[in-house]
XYZ file of C-alpha atoms in Angstrom:
671
model
C 88.926 -1.623 25.342
C 91.033 -2.558 28.313
C 93.717 -4.728 25.333
C 95.118 -1.441 23.593
C 94.945 1.295 26.546
C 96.883 -0.419 28.953
C 99.578 -1.231 26.839
C 99.179 1.995 25.644
C 99.714 4.205 28.888
C 102.923 1.987 29.753
C 104.581 2.902 26.340
C 103.077 6.513 26.513
C 104.735 6.723 29.720
C 108.150 5.245 28.772
C 108.034 7.085 25.753
C 108.031 10.725 27.629
C 110.655 8.740 30.149
C 113.204 8.551 26.752
C 112.689 12.718 26.075
C 112.419 13.435 29.782
C 115.559 11.598 29.485
C 117.643 12.770 26.050
C 115.915 15.862 25.098
C 117.080 19.235 25.506
C 116.039 21.833 28.016
C 113.930 23.235 26.050
C 111.487 21.121 24.459
C 111.971 18.464 27.765
C 109.561 20.100 30.090
C 106.906 20.227 27.551
C 107.354 17.730 25.734
C 107.752 14.696 28.480
C 104.374 16.175 30.007
C 102.838 15.899 27.606
C 103.538 12.134 26.841
C 102.757 11.793 30.242
C 99.451 13.122 30.779
C 98.238 11.176 27.856
C 99.859 7.762 29.529
C 97.196 8.434 32.369
C 94.799 9.231 30.399
C 95.050 5.891 28.432
C 96.006 4.050 32.456
C 92.170 5.506 32.504
C 90.314 4.607 29.408
C 91.899 0.425 30.272
C 91.344 1.088 34.403
C 87.578 2.041 33.474
C 87.089 -0.992 30.607
C 88.566 -3.073 33.960
C 85.235 -1.683 35.178
C 83.400 -2.135 33.169
C 83.786 -5.787 33.232
C 86.167 -6.089 30.315
C 88.626 -8.585 32.242
C 92.409 -8.671 31.103
C 95.395 -10.890 31.056
C 99.031 -11.246 29.732
C 102.109 -13.149 30.477
C 105.017 -12.835 29.674
C 107.831 -15.785 29.757
C 110.419 -14.450 29.157
C 110.733 -10.632 30.964
C 111.324 -11.974 34.704
C 113.776 -14.571 35.341
C 112.023 -17.200 36.558
C 108.336 -17.265 36.394
C 108.590 -14.633 34.010
C 105.758 -11.465 34.799
C 101.688 -11.993 34.894
C 99.264 -8.793 34.464
C 95.600 -8.681 34.591
C 93.139 -6.540 35.267
C 90.041 -6.997 36.908
C 87.176 -5.227 38.473
C 88.985 -4.052 41.684
C 92.583 -3.287 39.830
C 91.247 -0.810 37.249
C 89.183 0.989 39.580
C 92.520 2.304 41.365
C 94.427 2.505 37.279
C 91.901 4.516 36.987
C 92.383 6.889 39.945
C 96.170 6.504 38.925
C 95.338 8.417 35.957
C 93.553 10.424 36.422
C 96.162 12.370 39.110
C 98.607 12.146 36.392
C 96.325 13.620 33.524
C 96.495 16.456 36.633
C 99.511 16.032 38.119
C 101.198 16.289 34.532
C 99.749 19.371 32.879
C 100.345 21.191 35.951
C 103.947 20.040 36.241
C 104.953 21.869 33.041
C 104.875 24.715 34.450
C 105.681 23.999 37.347
C 109.211 22.669 37.259
C 109.739 26.362 35.039
C 112.355 26.937 37.759
C 114.153 26.057 40.230
C 116.191 23.202 38.479
C 113.015 20.724 38.707
C 113.421 21.220 34.245
C 116.604 18.602 35.013
C 117.021 15.383 32.773
C 116.171 13.539 36.461
C 113.363 14.295 37.736
C 111.452 14.326 33.773
C 112.364 11.108 33.203
C 111.822 9.174 36.847
C 108.051 11.171 37.149
C 106.416 9.278 33.782
C 108.675 6.505 35.760
C 106.438 6.364 38.350
C 103.718 6.635 36.634
C 104.160 3.941 34.817
C 105.298 2.530 38.310
C 102.123 2.866 39.175
C 100.041 2.046 36.358
C 101.352 -1.786 37.191
C 101.245 -1.824 40.581
C 97.600 -2.786 40.794
C 98.277 -5.220 36.991
C 99.885 -7.202 38.760
C 99.205 -11.037 38.136
C 102.114 -12.859 40.119
C 104.306 -12.811 43.800
C 107.668 -11.340 41.348
C 106.210 -8.716 39.114
C 104.398 -7.303 42.097
C 106.888 -7.229 44.304
C 108.931 -5.802 41.082
C 106.670 -3.362 40.820
C 106.138 -2.256 43.896
C 110.683 -1.733 44.372
C 110.142 0.240 41.537
C 107.527 2.901 42.076
C 109.601 3.111 45.945
C 112.679 3.768 44.165
C 111.061 6.214 41.587
C 109.355 7.774 44.023
C 112.391 8.914 46.938
C 114.293 10.301 43.304
C 111.598 12.662 43.145
C 111.632 13.397 46.867
C 114.707 14.445 47.420
C 114.966 16.463 43.653
C 115.520 19.471 45.381
C 118.191 17.974 48.072
C 120.343 21.071 47.506
C 118.815 23.480 48.433
C 116.962 22.105 51.965
C 118.414 20.493 54.147
C 114.907 18.652 55.331
C 114.159 17.583 51.476
C 117.800 14.968 52.914
C 116.347 14.365 55.552
C 113.062 14.158 54.302
C 114.643 10.922 52.046
C 116.328 9.330 54.315
C 112.998 9.141 55.973
C 111.145 7.931 53.702
C 114.246 6.083 52.149
C 114.189 3.435 55.656
C 110.433 3.467 55.666
C 109.684 2.083 51.789
C 112.154 -0.863 51.996
C 111.277 -1.497 56.251
C 108.027 -2.169 54.740
C 108.717 -4.136 51.370
C 111.150 -6.600 53.709
C 107.394 -7.255 55.366
C 105.723 -8.059 52.353
C 107.487 -9.518 50.372
C 108.133 -11.303 53.430
C 104.954 -12.142 53.887
C 104.135 -12.968 50.170
C 106.707 -15.545 49.466
C 105.707 -17.412 52.365
C 102.126 -17.774 51.197
C 103.911 -18.356 47.804
C 105.995 -21.289 49.187
C 102.343 -22.513 51.024
C 100.707 -22.425 48.359
C 103.013 -23.888 45.675
C 103.153 -20.612 43.895
C 103.695 -17.690 42.948
C 100.614 -16.403 40.411
C 97.852 -15.065 41.932
C 95.518 -17.813 40.951
C 97.450 -20.280 42.277
C 97.347 -18.013 46.179
C 92.983 -18.408 45.598
C 92.303 -21.446 44.829
C 95.226 -22.703 47.377
C 94.578 -20.351 50.082
C 91.057 -21.967 51.627
C 94.049 -24.446 52.975
C 96.671 -23.316 54.833
C 96.691 -23.649 58.264
C 94.788 -20.156 60.134
C 98.004 -19.650 62.275
C 100.274 -19.477 58.606
C 96.868 -17.562 57.169
C 97.192 -15.401 59.878
C 100.275 -14.773 60.175
C 100.668 -13.908 55.956
C 97.671 -10.966 57.008
C 100.007 -8.905 59.744
C 102.912 -9.558 57.678
C 101.730 -7.827 54.629
C 99.589 -5.338 56.891
C 102.391 -3.845 58.032
C 103.620 -3.678 55.172
C 100.900 -1.327 53.303
C 99.809 0.571 56.363
C 102.860 1.934 56.108
C 102.731 3.004 52.432
C 99.161 3.811 53.417
C 100.371 7.314 55.988
C 98.246 4.274 58.970
C 99.739 5.656 61.676
C 102.177 4.794 63.358
C 103.532 3.798 60.413
C 103.157 7.342 59.179
C 106.240 9.440 59.912
C 107.558 9.255 56.589
C 104.960 11.576 55.260
C 104.472 14.406 56.316
C 108.175 14.819 55.915
C 108.418 13.046 52.815
C 104.877 15.355 50.399
C 105.643 19.221 52.246
C 109.010 18.277 51.040
C 108.141 16.856 47.461
C 107.242 19.105 44.329
C 104.042 20.197 44.704
C 103.173 17.908 40.911
C 105.003 15.154 43.507
C 103.587 15.221 45.898
C 99.269 15.216 45.094
C 101.556 12.110 42.877
C 101.988 10.267 46.044
C 99.640 12.103 48.593
C 96.347 11.132 46.663
C 97.753 8.647 44.214
C 100.341 6.080 46.051
C 99.186 5.719 49.022
C 96.282 4.630 47.705
C 98.119 1.125 46.242
C 98.305 0.721 50.108
C 95.262 0.161 50.480
C 95.183 -1.636 47.534
C 97.760 -4.736 48.867
C 95.484 -5.177 51.744
C 91.974 -5.450 50.423
C 93.820 -7.552 47.074
C 95.605 -10.296 49.853
C 93.509 -9.954 52.310
C 89.497 -10.149 51.277
C 90.819 -11.352 46.883
C 93.925 -13.355 47.575
C 93.191 -15.219 51.593
C 88.845 -15.266 51.174
C 88.581 -13.482 53.859
C 89.979 -13.803 57.858
C 89.053 -14.273 61.005
C 87.227 -11.261 63.793
C 90.730 -9.910 64.985
C 92.034 -8.889 61.171
C 89.087 -6.327 60.812
C 89.573 -5.478 63.806
C 93.117 -4.668 63.583
C 91.954 -2.255 60.387
C 89.670 -0.760 62.176
C 91.312 0.706 64.564
C 94.285 0.835 62.754
C 92.284 3.363 60.206
C 90.385 5.336 63.638
C 93.322 5.812 65.193
C 94.707 7.743 62.259
C 92.505 8.933 60.941
C 92.202 10.955 64.477
C 95.229 11.604 65.125
C 96.360 12.624 61.567
C 93.270 15.576 61.340
C 94.756 16.138 65.149
C 98.276 17.280 63.784
C 96.325 18.660 60.436
C 94.938 21.174 62.232
C 97.902 22.649 64.415
C 99.791 22.374 61.959
C 101.443 26.201 60.320
C 102.082 24.251 57.236
C 100.246 24.341 54.242
C 101.789 20.715 53.052
C 102.153 19.477 56.550
C 98.625 20.087 57.392
C 97.765 18.235 53.590
C 100.004 15.403 54.594
C 98.492 14.404 57.971
C 95.045 14.866 56.414
C 96.973 12.135 54.189
C 96.506 10.238 57.501
C 93.855 11.327 58.305
C 91.404 10.448 55.354
C 92.946 7.277 54.644
C 92.172 6.376 58.127
C 88.753 6.785 57.049
C 89.516 4.378 54.277
C 90.693 1.687 56.300
C 87.894 2.053 59.239
C 84.709 1.406 56.310
C 87.906 -1.944 55.178
C 87.878 -2.947 59.072
C 83.979 -2.868 59.196
C 83.617 -4.084 55.475
C 85.477 -7.554 56.620
C 83.522 -7.595 60.878
C 80.705 -6.925 58.650
C 81.446 -10.789 56.417
C 82.800 -12.677 58.911
C 79.415 -11.400 60.764
C 77.522 -12.941 57.836
C 75.980 -9.469 57.441
C 76.974 -9.606 53.235
C 74.438 -6.038 52.383
C 76.228 -4.550 54.948
C 79.730 -5.292 54.108
C 79.949 -4.131 50.328
C 78.118 -0.931 51.761
C 81.229 -1.172 54.118
C 83.837 -1.246 51.511
C 81.813 0.505 48.343
C 81.942 4.267 50.739
C 85.624 3.435 51.210
C 86.350 2.445 47.930
C 84.285 5.399 47.367
C 86.344 7.472 50.147
C 89.523 7.087 47.270
C 88.706 7.966 44.924
C 87.134 10.801 46.393
C 90.151 11.922 48.369
C 92.782 11.274 44.911
C 89.905 13.924 44.009
C 90.090 16.682 46.734
C 93.827 15.862 48.429
C 94.955 16.799 43.810
C 93.496 19.431 42.918
C 94.320 21.187 47.436
C 98.640 20.516 46.905
C 98.047 21.272 43.335
C 97.195 24.908 44.951
C 99.344 25.187 47.756
C 102.074 24.907 45.305
C 101.314 27.430 43.325
C 100.819 29.345 46.931
C 104.217 28.284 47.083
C 105.771 29.270 43.894
C 103.721 32.372 43.981
C 104.683 33.549 47.553
C 107.820 31.495 47.802
C 106.218 30.394 50.709
C 104.264 27.203 52.949
C 103.893 29.435 56.283
C 100.325 30.260 57.368
C 101.418 32.445 59.375
C 102.852 34.519 56.718
C 100.696 34.261 53.810
C 98.001 36.260 53.792
C 95.682 38.044 51.167
C 96.264 35.736 48.488
C 92.268 35.944 47.932
C 93.980 39.967 45.669
C 96.928 38.394 43.898
C 96.089 35.067 43.086
C 91.938 34.742 42.636
C 92.429 31.969 40.651
C 94.509 29.705 42.751
C 92.709 31.558 45.765
C 89.205 30.249 44.468
C 90.925 26.865 43.413
C 91.435 26.735 46.688
C 88.259 27.200 48.745
C 86.736 24.632 46.130
C 89.106 21.758 47.547
C 88.939 23.687 50.694
C 84.976 22.440 50.559
C 85.507 19.341 49.539
C 87.838 18.282 51.836
C 85.169 19.365 54.716
C 82.695 16.785 54.935
C 80.122 19.251 53.387
C 77.330 19.448 52.059
C 77.825 20.076 48.388
C 81.606 18.067 48.599
C 82.662 15.038 47.198
C 84.008 14.077 51.300
C 79.871 14.684 52.231
C 79.571 11.231 49.823
C 80.767 8.985 51.374
C 81.502 10.408 54.627
C 78.112 9.473 55.145
C 77.746 6.264 53.325
C 80.707 5.157 55.512
C 78.674 6.778 58.335
C 75.115 5.206 57.307
C 76.845 0.854 56.787
C 78.444 1.552 60.732
C 74.682 2.853 61.896
C 72.872 0.164 60.103
C 74.891 -2.303 61.854
C 74.072 -1.653 65.963
C 69.882 -2.694 65.453
C 71.004 -6.735 63.627
C 74.568 -6.775 64.669
C 76.590 -8.969 67.494
C 78.006 -8.554 70.787
C 81.506 -7.408 68.530
C 79.546 -4.721 66.686
C 78.094 -3.124 69.121
C 80.481 -2.852 71.234
C 83.006 -1.439 67.912
C 80.144 0.237 66.101
C 79.559 2.827 68.146
C 83.669 3.954 68.801
C 84.108 3.838 64.846
C 80.716 6.270 64.071
C 82.529 8.544 66.872
C 86.036 8.512 65.144
C 83.732 9.067 61.566
C 82.264 12.309 62.887
C 84.746 13.654 65.521
C 87.061 13.714 62.172
C 84.372 15.408 59.975
C 84.246 17.867 62.581
C 87.874 18.294 62.932
C 88.205 18.572 59.059
C 86.251 22.050 59.194
C 88.543 23.450 61.483
C 91.452 22.724 59.437
C 89.947 23.968 56.236
C 88.462 26.704 57.567
C 92.021 27.423 59.344
C 94.045 26.608 56.367
C 91.519 28.776 53.277
C 90.607 31.710 56.208
C 94.016 32.588 57.255
C 95.847 31.304 54.070
C 94.301 33.328 51.114
C 91.080 35.768 53.184
C 93.325 37.089 55.733
C 95.303 40.949 54.792
C 98.930 39.597 54.021
C 101.147 39.621 57.215
C 104.669 39.409 54.953
C 106.004 40.878 52.245
C 106.141 38.169 50.330
C 102.420 37.326 50.421
C 102.307 41.149 49.699
C 104.671 40.409 46.070
C 102.608 37.045 45.334
C 101.547 36.246 41.460
C 99.089 34.241 40.430
C 100.579 30.758 38.856
C 100.768 30.379 34.838
C 98.480 28.344 32.639
C 99.508 25.436 32.474
C 99.790 25.042 36.391
C 96.038 26.085 36.714
C 94.878 24.152 34.299
C 96.301 20.760 36.033
C 93.648 22.693 39.114
C 90.711 23.355 36.428
C 91.171 19.705 35.555
C 91.521 18.166 39.441
C 88.660 21.226 40.332
C 85.992 18.777 37.710
C 86.602 15.348 39.288
C 85.292 16.999 42.212
C 82.555 18.740 41.786
C 81.338 15.809 38.723
C 80.626 13.083 42.131
C 79.513 15.912 44.198
C 76.106 16.763 42.331
C 75.419 13.290 40.794
C 77.364 10.739 43.273
C 74.995 7.529 42.380
C 76.912 8.034 38.138
C 79.233 6.847 40.248
C 77.800 4.097 42.516
C 77.614 2.137 40.132
C 80.808 1.838 38.056
C 82.290 0.524 42.055
C 79.866 -2.314 42.107
C 82.358 -4.341 39.946
C 85.366 -3.744 42.009
C 83.453 -4.803 45.519
C 82.725 -7.264 44.053
C 85.728 -8.734 43.858
C 86.373 -8.358 47.624
C 83.602 -8.700 48.762
C 82.529 -12.217 49.538
C 78.644 -11.084 48.744
C 78.772 -9.792 45.639
C 74.542 -10.823 45.867
C 74.565 -7.905 48.175
C 75.897 -5.660 45.488
C 74.224 -6.172 43.111
C 71.241 -6.450 44.487
C 69.330 -3.835 46.781
C 72.057 -1.577 47.695
C 73.301 -1.065 44.284
C 70.093 -0.063 42.389
C 69.253 1.936 44.892
C 72.421 4.049 45.374
C 72.463 4.072 41.888
C 68.560 5.507 42.036
C 70.240 9.268 42.773
C 71.683 8.629 38.918
C 68.067 8.566 37.311
C 66.260 11.768 39.373
C 67.113 14.763 40.658
C 69.656 14.019 43.643
C 69.500 16.099 46.849
C 73.342 17.655 46.267
C 72.333 18.432 42.401
C 68.688 20.349 43.912
C 70.978 22.046 46.942
C 73.930 23.152 44.016
C 70.980 24.278 41.680
C 69.911 26.765 44.800
C 73.477 27.772 45.170
C 73.915 28.612 42.570
C 70.339 30.664 42.459
C 70.636 31.905 45.254
C 74.457 33.892 44.452
C 73.487 35.264 40.861
C 70.337 36.310 42.567
C 72.299 38.637 45.474
C 75.302 39.035 42.075
C 72.573 40.195 40.045
C 71.275 42.636 43.229
C 74.809 44.387 43.919
C 74.932 44.929 40.325
C 71.558 46.853 39.898
C 72.457 49.048 43.731
C 75.685 49.888 42.976
C 74.957 51.092 39.553
C 71.920 53.519 41.555
C 74.005 54.616 43.629
C 77.046 56.297 43.474
C 79.949 54.395 46.756
C 82.060 56.498 48.487
C 84.525 55.581 51.121
C 84.191 57.079 54.924
C 85.897 56.161 57.496
C 84.431 53.973 59.752
C 84.692 54.090 63.559
C 87.802 52.193 65.351
C 88.099 53.159 68.846
C 91.171 55.094 68.430
C 92.521 52.413 67.298
C 93.164 53.041 63.816
C 92.439 51.162 61.208
C 92.598 47.557 61.679
C 96.048 45.639 60.143
C 97.751 42.471 59.892
C 98.554 42.168 63.364
C 95.144 42.436 64.109
C 93.950 38.918 62.773
C 94.194 35.043 63.784
C 97.144 33.112 62.783
C 97.152 29.964 61.565
C 99.104 29.900 65.021
C 96.354 31.244 67.123
C 93.744 30.154 65.308
C 94.779 26.482 66.503
C 94.896 27.133 69.782
C 91.954 26.444 71.944
C 91.582 22.280 69.541
C 95.183 22.315 71.276
C 94.658 23.470 74.134
C 91.997 20.904 74.184
C 93.990 17.685 73.204
C 96.206 19.608 75.280
C 97.525 15.865 76.834
C 97.020 14.202 73.429
C 99.534 16.627 70.953
C 101.845 17.792 73.999
C 102.805 20.740 72.735
C 106.890 21.824 73.411
C 106.324 25.323 74.523
C 110.036 27.635 75.328
C 109.904 31.474 77.482
C 112.994 33.795 76.405
C 113.082 36.187 79.381
C 115.826 39.251 78.573
C 116.553 40.803 81.010
C 118.417 44.824 80.153
C 122.181 45.464 81.023
C 121.738 48.294 82.860
C 119.468 46.290 85.399
C 118.517 42.398 86.246
C 114.645 43.316 87.444
C 114.097 44.208 84.261
C 112.674 43.343 81.607
C 113.625 44.250 77.235
C 112.106 40.927 75.792
C 109.972 38.703 75.544
C 110.117 35.324 73.689
C 107.283 32.500 73.783
C 107.299 30.289 71.379
C 105.880 26.785 71.515
C 106.388 24.167 68.683
C 103.306 20.334 68.248
C 106.168 17.666 67.191
C 104.801 14.374 65.718
C 104.857 12.083 69.402
C 104.742 9.113 68.303
C 108.795 10.387 66.404
C 109.637 11.270 69.571
C 107.743 8.780 71.393
C 108.932 5.250 69.881
C 111.333 6.351 67.211
C 113.219 8.318 68.811
C 114.362 5.897 71.190
C 114.675 3.206 68.691
C 117.203 5.789 66.823
C 119.109 7.301 70.248
C 119.619 3.099 70.133
C 120.703 2.022 67.817
C 123.061 4.907 66.522
C 125.163 4.095 70.176
C 125.227 0.502 69.269
C 126.570 1.609 66.225
C 129.702 3.348 68.012
C 129.916 0.709 69.995
C 130.254 -0.832 67.698
C 133.337 0.816 65.768
C 135.559 -0.659 68.116
C 134.786 -4.542 65.887
C 136.314 -3.205 63.557
C 140.409 -2.116 63.962
C 141.603 -3.669 60.453
C 142.667 -7.013 60.926
C 142.216 -9.839 58.807
C 142.590 -12.389 61.045
C 139.521 -10.955 63.939
C 137.641 -10.849 60.215
C 138.196 -13.912 59.799
C 137.628 -15.186 62.702
C 134.153 -13.695 63.150
C 133.014 -15.452 59.719
C 134.280 -18.585 61.691
C 132.513 -18.561 64.712
C 129.433 -16.826 62.705
C 129.259 -19.585 60.941
C 129.824 -22.569 64.060
C 126.927 -20.828 65.214
C 124.210 -21.016 62.565
C 125.705 -25.198 62.621
C 124.793 -25.687 66.035
C 121.446 -24.066 65.364
C 120.797 -25.861 63.033
C 120.788 -29.511 64.754
C 119.054 -28.016 67.590
C 116.249 -27.392 65.956
C 116.448 -30.272 63.728
């Protein structure tokens, strides 16, 4: 099945790219969208077949110079391929309606979406260093062109594209350095050769390779402090592209860490996984804090991606630590939780970004302070966003609850039998997961309650219109992908067993008691399924009682007592900013909000106040403290270096001569 479905996925995406490039404007959008959705569906089939054990490999010696191209799919790559394909199906259906306006039906956007999907399809199937790096760079370039698709309309898009271009290519440089050094030491660039040679490498060399690739892959996954491109690029990209980036592309950063750290290098020292665990925990807390105070809906979702990818790395790091200590069952359980959260996050983040795009399409704004009242003008979008918010809040009946609960179980059960390292690291990790879950609830209560259920606070919110049918169809498919794992998690967990076995040092632990115990939920009544049935029954009973009461008594309007203040208005309700203010005060030292107070006196007297304006803004503290000084120093160095270029050819020849001489001297000293 994989040998047929995977080429079909690539073929359909390439056909979609050709259709987007050559077809006229009329049929271009629908044809490219349908073919892209078909390519995503074929990728799901290929990934599912690989997860069932249908390994597949192919070698194309004439496709790339020197080594050729190597492709292979195992259960680990199949998992990420299936997730990418499912997200692509939802985004492609949604894009048929979303790209109708705003210049997104041009040739470049319609061509780059299937090219982006093809690149993300090739990354988990690459079986050599050159093939992997080529697919990785193609993915970066295609996504960059999509991020700047609307650069003519907003200056923020151009700035976001610049940040993304610099960060993604710096990440590529360190990944290239790490994998190239690994291949040189192993005398082979194929993944098979790297696995065989990993044990013979010195510990320092293996550690250097892991550090390099971890930095590059963590940047792509949006892990703090390498996340600064993500809250800029994801909000400014078209919404269906934001879903592809935030629910599919960032997963491949985690794939790279797991593939290289566990599979190719065969695991490593404890400090590797302590680094992964610490980076994941810091990213989870920082991301959800920024999301909790964000007033831009898509920026809020982007920071939520930083949080969820941080939770995934907490699971990956814990799995590595357990493997080092010899706890194979716990290692497999933690990695299962991490991979399950990849699946669940892809589902609800796709739904949330698509729903946010519908809000932007219907109102023209992403500002939560200017929204409200959408439950009456956009009822379908409101219901679907509510489903996504429940799933992302890690509450029971949500798929996010299942994976985070499983992650907590793996961390908690490590405490009684673990050593000193586990006893020191696991309690903070448990606290991070619990705190991030609590803050996530507050974040999505704010997003859903203020943005959809409150009164409209602007004319744009009052004039909102429901999304077209293709956009609703894409969101409905994403909601279905969230609900199914939530009500029957046992049906998903056995499929992850083979994926975990590829990376986990103890595959026996995966196919043994851990998987069998969890898989038992699929054959019996799951507690989540029982809770879902009870919820549906209660809601149905309340609806019947309300209908019966309405039929018996006639309803009449009556003005309630309002203390003489008149009817409630939108100015009396919480805004997103005021809702988040208590959290902002609690974490004031971490967030470092910027405040500005302007007092304007009357012209007649400086002692009488005409108006008072108070502004508050919560910026990205890591960007201001870490990146801004570097950028300022680089700009000053560039200004100072202008004097070196005076147009003299003799001076330029002298620069080359002295540089070449210095290199020769350095090489002589090294030898």
